[in-house]
Amino acid sequence: MTPNAAIEANNLTKKYGGSLVLDGVAFALPPGSKTALTGANGAGKSTLLHVLATLVSPTSGTATIAGYSITEALPALRGTIGMLTHSPMVYEELSPLENLRFFARLYGVPNPDARIEALLRAVGLWQRRDELTGLLSRGTHQRLAIARALVHTPSVLLLDEPETGLDSDGIAVLDALMLRAPHLTVLAATHLLARIDAWADSRLHLARGRVAAEASPVMVR
Amino acid sequence: MDAIGAVLAKDLRLLWRQRTGWLSAFTFAAISVLTYAFAFDLVTDDVRPLLPGVLWVTFLFAGTIACSRSFSDEVEQGTFDALLLAPVPRTAIYFGKVLANCIALFSVEVAVMLLATILFNTPLLTVELALIAGVGTVGYVSLTTLLATLGARVQSREVLLPVLALPLLVPLLIAGVRATGAALDLPQGDAPWLMLLAVFTVWSALGGALLFPLAVER
């Protein structure tokens, strides 16, 4: 085990039927690091993020997030994770305000109204907080998803193509609140290689389910 | 408990806003009861022996129509993963959804009993019958909510739910029909049907709570 690693994976393997999607993935990311997870389609990026987020069980191997094992202490672990994917994971029949109130209640956020107002203002949705989410544009959904992923003040962000649907202003919001936010540990799968230098301090490259290349300060074992 | 309340409140709000699922269920139920009323009117003067079957078949299919959407909407919108990411016991998510479905289905059942009271000229909206329907609804919804979870990621889920649920619901149906018959003063033997219905309901709710975390594993 690597001392003080915010995210650590040890020999993570995931099989779907006979297909080996993750094949002995091992790495450790220090707290506050911003790591770009790259690789071709089908390389295992999304599966790795889903395994780390406890949405998919690993076939073998272990991982820890903020010191919590992904197979134990699950509620405590989930409270430290914020996840954003290309699917916004918000309710279209609820307004942005109602969506965030629901998730804040589910996460037991103290003083939720102040937190929600701050987030909706930060993502530029405060003026539209009472409109039905289903009536908003795709990019607006993703802005709301950014707020949803941050509502419980997580310390680790797992992002799967977070730029999906965002315009340049939206990407600026994403950068400010997530990718360049100090103190947050970020592991973000992306195909936008030209943008990596703008936010990432390290890169983890997957090929056919294995770690193929890395750059400091990612510690691959 | 707050997680159950959060899921319950959210689901009731969504059910109210979407409405199509429960309106479809109620429309189906109303048409069924209306059809039975016209059919029985030509055959017999005393419809009471037929009413338990009419009510429970109507409840069963109306509930199947409505409950099939319980998790499939969440999966389609990606919000199911958002629920599973929350730091709450997964049984809390299950119970929140079961309670929301129970409230919605029981509302449909009360409306059906009111309609049947008018059409069959027999008092069906009584405390005893409401209790029987309520207990049966909790058992029925507990099971179908669990099965809807299993089928939520399957393309042919609308077909899958009744195929999985109906055989498992036979004991509940028998107990529900017999308990309803007894409440209508029809001869049903000495078996404690309401007790059997309650036992099935408890078994169904406990089984659902225990199996739900496994059912959502990937």
XYZ file of C-alpha atoms in Angstrom:
439
model
C 0.000 0.000 0.000
C 1.302 3.452 -0.900
C 1.155 5.852 2.064
C -1.182 8.823 1.565
C -2.413 7.752 -1.886
C -5.820 9.272 -2.661
C -6.559 6.584 -5.227
C -4.714 3.309 -5.305
C -5.377 0.241 -7.435
C -3.665 -3.095 -6.907
C -3.848 -5.695 -9.646
C -7.456 -4.788 -10.551
C -9.042 -7.231 -12.949
C -12.509 -7.251 -14.447
C -13.919 -9.946 -16.698
C -17.225 -9.819 -18.554
C -17.894 -13.384 -19.611
C -14.670 -14.471 -21.262
C -13.573 -10.931 -22.052
C -10.839 -9.435 -19.877
C -11.635 -5.716 -19.700
C -9.192 -4.797 -16.915
C -6.028 -6.841 -16.668
C -4.016 -6.300 -13.516
C -4.317 -2.518 -13.358
C -2.107 -1.013 -10.635
C -1.343 2.621 -9.862
C -1.408 5.159 -7.055
C -2.382 8.818 -7.250
C -1.379 11.311 -4.565
C -3.952 13.653 -3.015
C -4.664 16.727 -5.105
C -3.279 15.184 -8.297
C -5.006 15.725 -11.628
C -4.634 12.654 -13.825
C -5.816 12.213 -17.389
C -6.950 8.663 -18.131
C -6.402 8.040 -21.813
C -6.711 5.141 -24.208
C -8.578 3.995 -27.261
C -12.261 3.065 -27.194
C -12.606 -0.226 -25.335
C -9.315 0.173 -23.493
C -11.112 -0.154 -20.133
C -11.247 3.502 -19.019
C -14.958 3.587 -18.196
C -14.836 0.169 -16.550
C -11.930 1.274 -14.360
C -13.819 4.392 -13.259
C -16.985 2.364 -12.578
C -15.017 -0.159 -10.530
C -13.393 2.611 -8.486
C -16.811 4.207 -7.956
C -18.181 0.845 -6.629
C -20.760 0.665 -9.414
C -19.068 -2.449 -10.834
C -17.412 -5.156 -8.740
C -13.868 -6.157 -9.660
C -13.291 -9.788 -10.576
C -10.068 -9.696 -8.549
C -7.670 -7.180 -7.074
C -8.254 -4.339 -4.669
C -8.419 -0.570 -4.684
C -8.707 2.173 -2.110
C -10.137 5.665 -2.351
C -9.180 8.115 0.375
C -8.057 5.129 2.419
C -11.344 3.223 2.088
C -11.338 -0.150 0.337
C -13.801 -0.330 -2.550
C -15.102 -3.637 -1.193
C -15.578 -2.503 2.415
C -16.988 0.545 4.178
C -18.969 1.316 1.046
C -21.231 4.128 2.310
C -18.247 5.970 3.836
C -16.282 5.491 0.630
C -19.096 6.717 -1.609
C -19.361 9.903 0.396
C -15.842 10.845 -0.705
C -16.466 10.302 -4.434
C -17.990 12.662 -6.967
C -18.691 11.132 -10.355
C -19.434 12.808 -13.655
C -19.952 10.852 -16.865
C -21.258 11.613 -20.331
C -24.676 10.679 -18.924
C -25.651 13.603 -16.650
C -27.428 11.360 -14.081
C -30.093 13.952 -13.324
C -33.891 13.719 -13.359
C -35.436 15.396 -16.364
C -38.830 15.796 -14.682
C -37.290 17.701 -11.776
C -35.912 21.231 -11.870
C -32.203 21.846 -11.255
C -33.057 23.035 -7.747
C -35.150 19.934 -7.014
C -32.445 17.662 -8.410
C -29.780 19.152 -6.165
C -32.077 19.194 -3.131
C -32.724 15.482 -3.644
C -29.062 14.567 -3.966
C -28.087 16.845 -1.069
C -30.649 15.094 1.145
C -29.442 11.678 -0.014
C -25.850 12.624 0.883
C -26.844 14.286 4.146
C -25.344 17.650 3.157
C -25.413 20.129 6.072
C -26.960 23.510 5.288
C -27.936 22.335 1.789
C -29.675 25.502 0.571
C -26.511 27.606 0.796
C -24.430 24.897 -0.869
C -26.977 24.435 -3.660
C -27.272 28.156 -4.341
C -23.490 28.512 -4.497
C -23.191 25.605 -6.929
C -26.062 26.699 -9.170
C -24.543 30.180 -9.368
C -21.116 28.705 -10.107
C -22.406 26.597 -13.017
C -24.575 29.457 -14.316
C -27.959 27.866 -13.608
C -29.274 29.964 -10.740
C -31.580 31.956 -13.018
C -33.001 28.730 -14.455
C -33.216 26.804 -11.196
C -36.976 26.259 -11.364
C -37.279 25.181 -15.011
C -37.755 21.509 -15.756
C -34.379 19.933 -16.502
C -35.824 18.032 -19.466
C -36.493 21.344 -21.187
C -32.884 22.485 -20.880
C -30.152 21.907 -23.464
C -27.642 19.045 -23.375
C -24.860 21.357 -22.264
C -27.045 22.702 -19.471
C -27.704 19.148 -18.317
C -23.961 18.647 -18.047
C -23.545 21.865 -16.050
C -26.193 20.589 -13.659
C -24.347 17.268 -13.541
C -21.202 19.132 -12.445
C -23.180 20.654 -9.573
C -24.684 17.253 -8.715
C -21.259 15.627 -8.541
C -19.972 18.361 -6.226
C -23.001 18.875 -3.978
C -21.610 16.706 -1.131
C -18.117 18.251 -1.326
C -16.239 15.106 -2.402
C -12.454 14.823 -2.130
C -12.023 12.533 -5.153
C -13.540 13.077 -8.590
C -13.965 10.271 -11.104
C -14.815 11.796 -14.464
C -15.685 9.954 -17.671
C -15.508 12.257 -20.697
C -16.747 15.180 -18.599
C -16.576 17.664 -21.490
C -19.486 15.942 -23.280
C -22.027 18.507 -24.469
C -20.247 21.496 -22.933
C -19.531 24.666 -24.887
C -16.421 26.773 -24.211
C -18.074 28.539 -21.263
C -19.163 25.194 -19.890
C -15.652 23.810 -20.220
C -14.362 26.847 -18.333
C -16.821 25.995 -15.538
C -15.656 22.379 -15.612
C -12.026 23.473 -15.387
C -12.635 25.915 -12.555
C -14.817 23.681 -10.383
C -13.313 20.292 -11.077
C -10.263 19.833 -13.256
C -8.218 22.670 -11.759
C -9.835 22.837 -8.355
C -7.184 22.791 -5.636
C -7.322 19.967 -3.074
C -9.474 17.736 -5.289
C -7.967 14.516 -6.588
C -9.128 14.044 -10.160
C -8.988 10.977 -12.397
C -10.623 11.894 -15.693
C -11.034 9.760 -18.798
C -10.804 11.901 -21.901
C -10.267 11.753 -25.641
C -9.449 15.462 -25.861
C -5.677 14.975 -25.817
C -4.972 18.570 -26.846
C -6.597 19.802 -23.625
C -4.765 17.528 -21.221
C -1.834 19.898 -20.734
C -4.267 22.595 -19.647
C -5.305 20.754 -16.505
C -3.535 17.428 -15.944
C -0.288 17.008 -14.041
C -0.028 13.347 -14.981
C -1.365 10.834 -17.436
C -2.376 7.208 -17.143
C -2.697 5.429 -20.469
C -4.663 2.195 -20.773
C -4.358 -0.261 -23.642
C -6.409 -3.449 -23.703
C -7.111 -3.204 -20.002
C -3.495 -2.730 -18.913
C -1.577 0.369 -17.842
C 0.547 1.113 -20.878
C 2.237 4.404 -20.052
C 2.355 6.930 -17.313
C 4.012 10.171 -16.332
C 5.082 11.586 -13.000
C 3.736 11.885 -10.348
C 1.683 8.771 -11.153
C 3.349 5.869 -9.458
C 2.839 2.706 -11.434
C 3.874 -0.548 -9.826
C -34.697 6.683 7.371
C -33.998 10.039 5.769
C -32.706 8.273 2.659
C -35.979 6.324 2.403
C -37.876 9.591 2.803
C -35.739 11.289 0.157
C -36.310 8.521 -2.411
C -40.013 8.326 -1.520
C -40.557 12.080 -1.888
C -38.604 12.191 -5.136
C -40.468 9.207 -6.619
C -43.893 10.561 -5.645
C -43.003 13.871 -7.264
C -41.848 12.082 -10.421
C -44.946 9.887 -10.474
C -47.118 12.983 -10.259
C -45.186 14.766 -13.014
C -44.959 11.781 -15.378
C -48.460 10.460 -14.713
C -48.559 8.431 -17.955
C -47.641 5.155 -16.217
C -50.230 5.423 -13.495
C -52.888 6.911 -15.763
C -52.364 3.956 -18.113
C -52.702 1.600 -15.168
C -55.879 3.304 -13.963
C -57.353 3.437 -17.464
C -56.685 -0.271 -17.912
C -58.243 -1.006 -14.512
C -61.326 1.130 -15.190
C -61.917 -0.463 -18.592
C -61.494 -3.950 -17.103
C -64.022 -3.324 -14.352
C -66.440 -1.734 -16.819
C -66.143 -4.729 -19.157
C -66.699 -7.179 -16.309
C -69.732 -5.197 -15.165
C -71.410 -5.416 -18.578
C -70.456 -9.080 -19.033
C -71.746 -10.202 -15.624
C -74.933 -8.186 -15.953
C -76.084 -10.580 -18.711
C -75.164 -13.755 -16.824
C -76.095 -13.470 -13.169
C -78.009 -11.367 -10.664
C -75.565 -12.053 -7.806
C -72.118 -10.843 -8.834
C -70.566 -11.024 -5.344
C -68.896 -14.437 -5.836
C -67.152 -13.037 -8.905
C -65.924 -9.801 -7.355
C -62.800 -11.088 -5.548
C -61.420 -12.420 -8.814
C -62.362 -9.248 -10.702
C -60.650 -7.019 -8.167
C -57.416 -8.984 -7.835
C -56.941 -9.637 -11.537
C -57.465 -5.926 -12.124
C -55.049 -4.961 -9.317
C -52.472 -7.434 -10.593
C -52.327 -6.250 -14.182
C -52.696 -2.564 -13.335
C -49.761 -2.926 -10.947
C -47.676 -4.751 -13.516
C -48.197 -1.954 -16.020
C -47.237 0.672 -13.461
C -44.349 -1.042 -11.651
C -42.469 -1.992 -14.821
C -41.348 1.652 -15.124
C -40.085 1.849 -11.559
C -36.420 1.292 -12.400
C -36.341 1.381 -16.184
C -36.807 5.174 -16.216
C -33.911 5.480 -13.757
C -31.686 3.289 -15.934
C -32.616 5.165 -19.121
C -31.801 8.542 -17.550
C -28.633 7.225 -15.896
C -29.953 8.230 -12.483
C -29.907 4.664 -11.204
C -26.106 4.886 -11.028
C -26.446 8.221 -9.224
C -28.642 6.507 -6.609
C -26.162 3.656 -6.222
C -23.309 6.153 -5.753
C -24.995 7.713 -2.729
C -23.588 6.819 0.707
C -26.793 5.149 1.876
C -27.691 1.486 2.350
C -29.109 0.119 -0.883
C -32.068 -1.311 1.011
C -33.052 2.305 1.759
C -33.345 2.949 -1.982
C -35.437 -0.218 -2.311
C -37.820 0.690 0.511
C -38.203 4.249 -0.789
C -39.250 2.922 -4.162
C -41.530 0.248 -2.693
C -43.331 2.851 -0.564
C -43.812 5.194 -3.530
C -45.198 2.379 -5.684
C -47.446 1.199 -2.832
C -48.953 4.649 -2.373
C -49.536 5.063 -6.102
C -50.962 1.563 -6.648
C -53.163 1.776 -3.548
C -54.588 5.049 -4.899
C -55.501 3.255 -8.129
C -57.015 0.388 -6.140
C -59.183 2.716 -4.067
C -60.434 4.323 -7.274
C -61.144 0.872 -8.746
C -63.031 -0.203 -5.612
C -65.083 2.990 -5.764
C -65.882 2.401 -9.439
C -66.712 -1.261 -8.783
C -68.997 -0.260 -5.899
C -71.003 1.864 -8.326
C -71.000 -0.579 -11.236
C -71.727 -3.739 -9.235
C -74.009 -2.090 -6.700
C -72.061 -3.773 -3.885
C -70.241 -1.884 -1.108
C -66.554 -2.587 -1.775
C -64.923 0.484 -0.300
C -64.941 -0.800 3.286
C -62.218 -0.667 5.921
C -61.818 -4.466 5.843
C -61.424 -4.633 2.064
C -59.103 -1.628 2.079
C -56.956 -3.417 4.680
C -56.840 -6.589 2.567
C -55.966 -4.611 -0.564
C -53.348 -2.620 1.368
C -51.598 -5.683 2.802
C -51.685 -7.425 -0.576
C -50.363 -4.325 -2.299
C -47.307 -4.141 -0.046
C -46.497 -7.801 -0.777
C -47.170 -7.447 -4.460
C -45.164 -4.249 -4.867
C -42.255 -5.572 -2.777
C -41.850 -8.482 -5.159
C -42.470 -6.644 -8.425
C -40.133 -3.790 -7.457
C -37.342 -6.312 -6.897
C -38.100 -8.063 -10.185
C -38.307 -4.717 -12.006
C -34.755 -4.076 -10.779
C -33.560 -7.352 -12.251
C -35.176 -6.571 -15.578
C -34.409 -2.858 -15.739
C -31.361 -3.252 -17.971
C -33.026 -5.792 -20.267
C -34.467 -4.596 -23.558
C -37.665 -6.661 -23.367
C -38.357 -5.688 -19.739
C -42.096 -5.039 -20.304
C -42.483 -8.722 -21.177
C -40.004 -9.980 -18.607
C -41.685 -8.532 -15.511
C -45.048 -10.338 -15.853
C -43.309 -13.575 -16.873
C -41.147 -13.462 -13.735
C -43.745 -12.021 -11.375
C -46.959 -13.878 -12.107
C -45.851 -17.390 -11.065
C -44.337 -16.024 -7.844
C -47.511 -14.082 -7.070
C -49.836 -17.106 -7.145
C -49.838 -17.560 -3.327
C -50.585 -13.846 -2.851
C -53.392 -13.988 -5.401
C -55.015 -17.029 -3.802
C -54.814 -15.519 -0.320
C -55.997 -12.118 -1.579
C -58.974 -13.549 -3.461
C -59.997 -15.767 -0.540
C -59.604 -12.989 2.043
C -61.658 -10.665 -0.144
C -64.335 -13.357 -0.525
C -64.469 -13.806 3.248
C -64.850 -10.050 3.687
C -67.823 -10.211 1.305
C -69.389 -12.965 3.466
C -68.764 -15.648 0.871
C -67.896 -19.156 2.131
C -64.092 -19.506 2.026
C -63.365 -22.327 4.507
C -61.564 -21.924 7.804
C -58.108 -20.870 6.625
C -56.852 -17.519 8.002
C -56.491 -15.956 4.537
C -55.659 -12.471 5.715
C -52.935 -13.906 7.941
C -51.534 -15.884 5.005
C -51.613 -12.734 2.902
C -49.712 -10.888 5.642
C -47.131 -13.690 5.878
C -46.542 -13.559 2.133
C -46.207 -9.783 2.354
C -43.622 -9.952 5.138
C -41.695 -12.679 3.280
C -41.818 -10.659 0.089
C -40.626 -7.432 1.745
C -37.820 -9.148 3.661
C -36.734 -11.115 0.596
C -36.768 -7.954 -1.490
C -34.695 -6.043 1.064
C -32.130 -8.852 1.293
C -31.880 -9.488 -2.440
C -31.996 -5.914 -3.740
C -28.311 -5.150 -2.988
C -27.384 -8.324 -4.882
C -29.766 -7.527 -7.731
C -28.041 -4.196 -8.431
C -24.523 -5.696 -8.385
C -22.682 -5.618 -11.710
